[in-house]
mmCIF file of C-alpha atoms in Angstrom:
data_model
loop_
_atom_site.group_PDB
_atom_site.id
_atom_site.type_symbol
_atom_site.label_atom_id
_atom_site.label_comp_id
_atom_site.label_asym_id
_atom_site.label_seq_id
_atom_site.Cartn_x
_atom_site.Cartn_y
_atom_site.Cartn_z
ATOM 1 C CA UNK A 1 35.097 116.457 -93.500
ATOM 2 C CA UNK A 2 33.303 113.948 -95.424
ATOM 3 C CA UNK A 3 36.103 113.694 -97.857
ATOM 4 C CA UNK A 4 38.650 113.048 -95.084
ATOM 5 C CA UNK A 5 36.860 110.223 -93.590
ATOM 6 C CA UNK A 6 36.259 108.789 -96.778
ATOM 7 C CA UNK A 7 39.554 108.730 -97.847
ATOM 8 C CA UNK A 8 40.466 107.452 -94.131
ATOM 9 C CA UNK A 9 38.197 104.245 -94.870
ATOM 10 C CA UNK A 10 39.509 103.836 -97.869
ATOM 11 C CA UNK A 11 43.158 103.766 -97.001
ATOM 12 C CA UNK A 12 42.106 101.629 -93.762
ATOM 13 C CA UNK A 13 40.729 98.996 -96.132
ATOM 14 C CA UNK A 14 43.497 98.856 -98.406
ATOM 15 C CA UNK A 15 45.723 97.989 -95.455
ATOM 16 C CA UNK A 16 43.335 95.394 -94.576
ATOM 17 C CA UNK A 17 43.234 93.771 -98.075
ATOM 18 C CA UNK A 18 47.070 93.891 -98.066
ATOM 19 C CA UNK A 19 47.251 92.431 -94.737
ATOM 20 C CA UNK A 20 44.991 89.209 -95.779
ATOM 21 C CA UNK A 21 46.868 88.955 -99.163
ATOM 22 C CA UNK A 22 50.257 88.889 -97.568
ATOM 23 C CA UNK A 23 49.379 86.114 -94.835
ATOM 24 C CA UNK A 24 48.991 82.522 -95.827
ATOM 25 C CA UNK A 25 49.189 79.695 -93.441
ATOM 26 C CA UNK A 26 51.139 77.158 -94.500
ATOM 27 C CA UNK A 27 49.995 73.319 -93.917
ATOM 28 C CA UNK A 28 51.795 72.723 -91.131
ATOM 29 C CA UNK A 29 50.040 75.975 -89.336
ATOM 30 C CA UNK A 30 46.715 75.214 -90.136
ATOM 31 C CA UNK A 31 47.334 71.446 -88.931
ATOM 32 C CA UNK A 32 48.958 73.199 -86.028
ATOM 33 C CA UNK A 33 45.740 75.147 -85.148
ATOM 34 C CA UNK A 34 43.344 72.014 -85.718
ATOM 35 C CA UNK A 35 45.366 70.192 -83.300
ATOM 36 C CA UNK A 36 45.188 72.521 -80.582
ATOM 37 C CA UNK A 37 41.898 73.426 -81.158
ATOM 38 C CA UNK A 38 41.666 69.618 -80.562
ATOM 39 C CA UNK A 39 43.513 69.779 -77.577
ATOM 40 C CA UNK A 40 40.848 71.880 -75.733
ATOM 41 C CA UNK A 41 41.526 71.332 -72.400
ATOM 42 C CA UNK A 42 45.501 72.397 -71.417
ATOM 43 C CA UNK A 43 46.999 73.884 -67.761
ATOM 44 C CA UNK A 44 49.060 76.777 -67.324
ATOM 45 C CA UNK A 45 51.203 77.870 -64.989
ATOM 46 C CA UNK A 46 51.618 81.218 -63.318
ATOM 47 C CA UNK A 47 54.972 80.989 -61.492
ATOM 48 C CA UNK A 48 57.591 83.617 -61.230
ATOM 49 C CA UNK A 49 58.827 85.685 -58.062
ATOM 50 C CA UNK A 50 55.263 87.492 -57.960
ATOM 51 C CA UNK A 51 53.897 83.799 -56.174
ATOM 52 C CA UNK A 52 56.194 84.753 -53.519
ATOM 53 C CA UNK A 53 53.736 88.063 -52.724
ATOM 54 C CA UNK A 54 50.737 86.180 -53.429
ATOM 55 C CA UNK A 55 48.865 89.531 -55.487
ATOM 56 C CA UNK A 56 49.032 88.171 -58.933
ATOM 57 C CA UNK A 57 51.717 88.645 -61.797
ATOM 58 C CA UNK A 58 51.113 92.083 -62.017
ATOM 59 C CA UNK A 59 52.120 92.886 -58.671
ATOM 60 C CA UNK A 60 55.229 95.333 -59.432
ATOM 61 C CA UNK A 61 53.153 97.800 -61.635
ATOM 62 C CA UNK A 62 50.326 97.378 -59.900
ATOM 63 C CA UNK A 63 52.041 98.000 -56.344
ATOM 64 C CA UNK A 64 54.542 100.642 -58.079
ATOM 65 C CA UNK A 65 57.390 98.484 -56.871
ATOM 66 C CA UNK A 66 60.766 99.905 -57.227
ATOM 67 C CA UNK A 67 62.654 98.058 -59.959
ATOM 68 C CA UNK A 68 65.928 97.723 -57.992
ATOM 69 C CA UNK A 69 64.021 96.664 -55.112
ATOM 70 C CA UNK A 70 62.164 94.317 -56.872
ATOM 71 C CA UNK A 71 64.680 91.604 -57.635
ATOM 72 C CA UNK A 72 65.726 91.098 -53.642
ATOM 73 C CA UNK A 73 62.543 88.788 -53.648
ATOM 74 C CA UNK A 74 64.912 86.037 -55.631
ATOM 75 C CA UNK A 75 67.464 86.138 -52.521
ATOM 76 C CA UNK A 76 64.283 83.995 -50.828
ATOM 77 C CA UNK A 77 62.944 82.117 -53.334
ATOM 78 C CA UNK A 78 63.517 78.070 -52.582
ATOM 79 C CA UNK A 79 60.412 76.753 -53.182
ATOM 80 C CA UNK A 80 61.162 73.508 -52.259
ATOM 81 C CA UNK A 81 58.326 71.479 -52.406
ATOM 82 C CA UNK A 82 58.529 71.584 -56.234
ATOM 83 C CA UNK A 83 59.014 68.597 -58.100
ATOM 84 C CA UNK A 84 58.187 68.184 -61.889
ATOM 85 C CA UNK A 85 57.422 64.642 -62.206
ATOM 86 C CA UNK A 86 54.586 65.227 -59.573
ATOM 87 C CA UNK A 87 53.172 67.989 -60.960
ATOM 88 C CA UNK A 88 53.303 66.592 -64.308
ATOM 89 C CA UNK A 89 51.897 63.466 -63.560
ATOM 90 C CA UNK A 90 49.168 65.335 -61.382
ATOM 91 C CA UNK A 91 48.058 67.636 -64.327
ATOM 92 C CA UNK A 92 48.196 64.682 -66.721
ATOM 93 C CA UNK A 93 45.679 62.881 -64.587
ATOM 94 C CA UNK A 94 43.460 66.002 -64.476
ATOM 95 C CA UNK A 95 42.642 64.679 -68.185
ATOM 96 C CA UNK A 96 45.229 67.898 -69.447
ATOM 97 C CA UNK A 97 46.844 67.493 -73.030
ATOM 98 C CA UNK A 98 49.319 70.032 -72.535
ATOM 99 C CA UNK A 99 51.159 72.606 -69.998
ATOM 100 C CA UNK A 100 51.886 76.060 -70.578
ATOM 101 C CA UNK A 101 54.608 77.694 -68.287
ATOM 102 C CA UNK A 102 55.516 80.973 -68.295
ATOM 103 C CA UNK A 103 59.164 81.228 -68.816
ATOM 104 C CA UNK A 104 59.558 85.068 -68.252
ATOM 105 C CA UNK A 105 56.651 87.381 -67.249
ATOM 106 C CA UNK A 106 56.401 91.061 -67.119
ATOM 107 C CA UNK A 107 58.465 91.590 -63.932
ATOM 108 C CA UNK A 108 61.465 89.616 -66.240
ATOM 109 C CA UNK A 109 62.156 86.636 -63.803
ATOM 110 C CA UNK A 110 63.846 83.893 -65.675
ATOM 111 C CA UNK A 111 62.653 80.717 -64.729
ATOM 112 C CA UNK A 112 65.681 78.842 -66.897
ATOM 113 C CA UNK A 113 69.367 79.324 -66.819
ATOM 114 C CA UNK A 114 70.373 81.919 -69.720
ATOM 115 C CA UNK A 115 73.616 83.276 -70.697
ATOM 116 C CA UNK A 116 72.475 86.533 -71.226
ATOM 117 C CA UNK A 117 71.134 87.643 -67.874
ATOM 118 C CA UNK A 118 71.786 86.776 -64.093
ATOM 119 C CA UNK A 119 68.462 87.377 -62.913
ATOM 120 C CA UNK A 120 67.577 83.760 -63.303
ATOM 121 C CA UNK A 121 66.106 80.859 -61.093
ATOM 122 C CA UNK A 122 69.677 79.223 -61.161
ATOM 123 C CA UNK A 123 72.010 81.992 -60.828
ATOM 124 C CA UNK A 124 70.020 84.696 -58.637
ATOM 125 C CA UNK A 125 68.400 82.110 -56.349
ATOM 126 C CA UNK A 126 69.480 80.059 -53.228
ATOM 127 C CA UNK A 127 67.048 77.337 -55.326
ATOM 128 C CA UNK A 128 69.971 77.004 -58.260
ATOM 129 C CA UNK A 129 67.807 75.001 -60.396
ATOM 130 C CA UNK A 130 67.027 75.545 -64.289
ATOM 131 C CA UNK A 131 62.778 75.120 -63.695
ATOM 132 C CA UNK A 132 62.184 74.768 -67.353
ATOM 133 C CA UNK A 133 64.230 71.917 -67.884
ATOM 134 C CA UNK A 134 62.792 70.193 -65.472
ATOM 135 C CA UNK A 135 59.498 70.655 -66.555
ATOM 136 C CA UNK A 136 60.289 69.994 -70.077
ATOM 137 C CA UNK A 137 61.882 66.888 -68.837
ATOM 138 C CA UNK A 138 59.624 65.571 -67.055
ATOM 139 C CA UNK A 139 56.879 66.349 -69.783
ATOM 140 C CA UNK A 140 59.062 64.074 -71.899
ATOM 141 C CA UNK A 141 59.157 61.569 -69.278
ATOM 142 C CA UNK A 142 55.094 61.516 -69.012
ATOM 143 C CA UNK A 143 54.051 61.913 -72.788
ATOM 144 C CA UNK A 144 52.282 65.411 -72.358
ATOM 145 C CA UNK A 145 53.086 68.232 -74.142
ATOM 146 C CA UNK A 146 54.825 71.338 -73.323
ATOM 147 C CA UNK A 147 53.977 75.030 -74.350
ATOM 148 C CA UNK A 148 56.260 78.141 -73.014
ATOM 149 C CA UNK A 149 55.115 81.321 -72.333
ATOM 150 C CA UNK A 150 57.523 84.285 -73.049
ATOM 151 C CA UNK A 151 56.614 88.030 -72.307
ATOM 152 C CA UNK A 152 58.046 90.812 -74.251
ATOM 153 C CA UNK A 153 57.351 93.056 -71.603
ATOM 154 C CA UNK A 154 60.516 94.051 -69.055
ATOM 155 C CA UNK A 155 59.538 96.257 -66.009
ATOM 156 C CA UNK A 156 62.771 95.904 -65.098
ATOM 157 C CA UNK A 157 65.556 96.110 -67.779
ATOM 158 C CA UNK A 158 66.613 99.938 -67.908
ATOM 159 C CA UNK A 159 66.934 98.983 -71.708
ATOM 160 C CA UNK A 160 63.481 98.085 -71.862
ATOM 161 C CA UNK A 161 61.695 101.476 -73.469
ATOM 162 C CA UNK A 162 59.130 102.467 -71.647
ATOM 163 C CA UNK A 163 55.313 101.617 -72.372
ATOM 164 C CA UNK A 164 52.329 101.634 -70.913
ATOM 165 C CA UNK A 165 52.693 99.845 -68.395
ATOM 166 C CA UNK A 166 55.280 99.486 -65.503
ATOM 167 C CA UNK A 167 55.619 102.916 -65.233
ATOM 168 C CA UNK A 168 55.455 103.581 -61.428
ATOM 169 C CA UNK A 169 58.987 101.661 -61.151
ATOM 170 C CA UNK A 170 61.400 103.741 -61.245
ATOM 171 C CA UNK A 171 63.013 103.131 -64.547
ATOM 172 C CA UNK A 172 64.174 105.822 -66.180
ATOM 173 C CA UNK A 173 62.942 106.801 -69.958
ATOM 174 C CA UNK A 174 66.079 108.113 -71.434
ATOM 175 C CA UNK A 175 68.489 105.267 -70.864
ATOM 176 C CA UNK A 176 65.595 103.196 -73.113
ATOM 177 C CA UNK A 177 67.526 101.196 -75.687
ATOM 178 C CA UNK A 178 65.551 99.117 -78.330
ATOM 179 C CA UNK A 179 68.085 98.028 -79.859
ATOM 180 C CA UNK A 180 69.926 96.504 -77.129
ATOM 181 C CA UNK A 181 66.701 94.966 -75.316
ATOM 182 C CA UNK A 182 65.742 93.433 -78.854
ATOM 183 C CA UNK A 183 69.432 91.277 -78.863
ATOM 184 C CA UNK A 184 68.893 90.373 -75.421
ATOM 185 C CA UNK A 185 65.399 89.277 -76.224
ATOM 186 C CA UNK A 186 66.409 87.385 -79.511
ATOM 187 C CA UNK A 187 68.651 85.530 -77.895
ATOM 188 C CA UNK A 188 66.714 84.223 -74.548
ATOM 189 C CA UNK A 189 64.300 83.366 -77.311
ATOM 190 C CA UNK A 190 67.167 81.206 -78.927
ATOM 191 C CA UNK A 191 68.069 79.564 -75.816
ATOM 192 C CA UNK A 192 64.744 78.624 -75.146
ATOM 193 C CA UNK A 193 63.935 77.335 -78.816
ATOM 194 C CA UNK A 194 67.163 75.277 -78.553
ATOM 195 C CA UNK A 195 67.761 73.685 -75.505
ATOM 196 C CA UNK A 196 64.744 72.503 -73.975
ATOM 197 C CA UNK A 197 63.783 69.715 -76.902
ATOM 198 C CA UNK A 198 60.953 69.753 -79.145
ATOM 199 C CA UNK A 199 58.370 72.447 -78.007
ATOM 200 C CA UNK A 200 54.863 72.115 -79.662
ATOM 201 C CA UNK A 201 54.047 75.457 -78.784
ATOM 202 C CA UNK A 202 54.966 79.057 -77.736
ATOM 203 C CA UNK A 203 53.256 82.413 -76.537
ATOM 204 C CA UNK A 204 54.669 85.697 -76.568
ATOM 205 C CA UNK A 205 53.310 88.879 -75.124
ATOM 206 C CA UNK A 206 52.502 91.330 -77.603
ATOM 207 C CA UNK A 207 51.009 94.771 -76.429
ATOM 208 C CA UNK A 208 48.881 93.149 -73.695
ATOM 209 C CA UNK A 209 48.203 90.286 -76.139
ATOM 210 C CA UNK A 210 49.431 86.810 -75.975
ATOM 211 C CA UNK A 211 50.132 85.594 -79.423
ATOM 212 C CA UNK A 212 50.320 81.527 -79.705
ATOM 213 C CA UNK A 213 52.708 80.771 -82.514
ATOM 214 C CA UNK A 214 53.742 77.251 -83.468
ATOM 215 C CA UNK A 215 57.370 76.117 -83.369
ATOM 216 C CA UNK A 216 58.943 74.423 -86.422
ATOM 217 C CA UNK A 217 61.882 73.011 -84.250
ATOM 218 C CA UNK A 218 64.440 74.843 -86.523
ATOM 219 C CA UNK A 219 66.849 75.247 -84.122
ATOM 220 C CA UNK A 220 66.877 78.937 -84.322
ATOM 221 C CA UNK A 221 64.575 81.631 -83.865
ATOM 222 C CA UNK A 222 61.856 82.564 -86.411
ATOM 223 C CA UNK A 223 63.024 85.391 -89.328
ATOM 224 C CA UNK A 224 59.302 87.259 -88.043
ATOM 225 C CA UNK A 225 61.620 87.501 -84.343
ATOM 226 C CA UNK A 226 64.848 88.669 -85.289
#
């Protein structure tokens, strides 16, 4: 037994050692992480189709909400009242260096127009308006800066595998394609990297996680997503 766990740390710690000797920042990251570190004080924005319930983002696996039934909450969602330069310029008075939207959460609700899925603010919505490029427009427009938020997580994708969450809604396991989920991922990633200007900043989901990773402004996404 003692042998077992030895050799258990000692593999462990080898992985660890590789792991630090693999990674190393480059300039630009560490610059990256001094400036937002800098930053301190940012906003961000919980919006999606879950606002319309009023229980929080994780409303459809918390509430075991049917994945097919779901989406019928974008046939009503107009919120009206929004308007980017106002909340802009409101959250840059709060003293705020930067917002943080989330594109896509969990229940995967676009909040931007993408070629790769109807279930969108613009195409699935009486509201028909890309919400992302107004923001990022209007951030232009007022000097702040603009970080998007991006969840690997799909409750509602059949392609999606399944995890461990989001399992009360419905989906079913065994028409789970990684493959296909990770080329429709990819490329709302792409769309988001390339047609919304300059982004300083964006998070992705990871295993409950949110990862903040910096954007180079390639034009494409990173080798680490593809």
């Amino acid at each position: 037994m003692k042998k077992t766990l030895l050799l258990m740390a000692t593999l462990l710690m080898s992985y660890v050692s590789l792991a630090q000797e693999a990674y190393r920042p480059t300039a630009e990251n560490l610059k990256a992480r001094e400036q937002f570190q800098d930053e301190k004080f940012g906003i961000f924005l919980h919006w999606g189709l879950y606002s319309m319930i009023g229980a929080g983002e994780w409303v459809m696996n918390n509430w075991n909400i049917n994945y097919r039934e779901y989406p019928k909450l974008a046939k009503a969602f107009y919120p009206s009242d929004f308007n980017a330069d106002a909340w802009v310029s409101a959250i840059k008075a709060s003293g705020a260096k930067y917002i943080t939207i989330t594109t896509r959460h969990h229940d995967g609700f676009s909040l931007f127009k993408t070629a790769v899925s109807t279930y969108n603010s613009v195409d699935a919505t009486p509201f028909k308006r890309d919400i992302i490029k107004e923001l990022a427009d209007a951030c232009k427009r007022h000097d702040i800066k603009l970080h998007l938020y991006y969840s690997h997580l799909d409750w509602g994708r059949e392609d999606y595998p399944m995890g461990r969450t989001g399992r009360g809604t419905g989906r079913s396991a065994e028409k789970a394609d990684w493959s296909a989920y990770y080329r429709f991922m990819n490329m709302q990633l792409t769309e988001l990297l390339t047609h919304y200007g300059p982004l300083v900043r964006y998070g992705l989901t990871v295993g409950g996680i949110t990862t903040v990773m910096r954007n180079h402004s390639t034009g494409s996404c990173p080798n680490s997503m593809r």
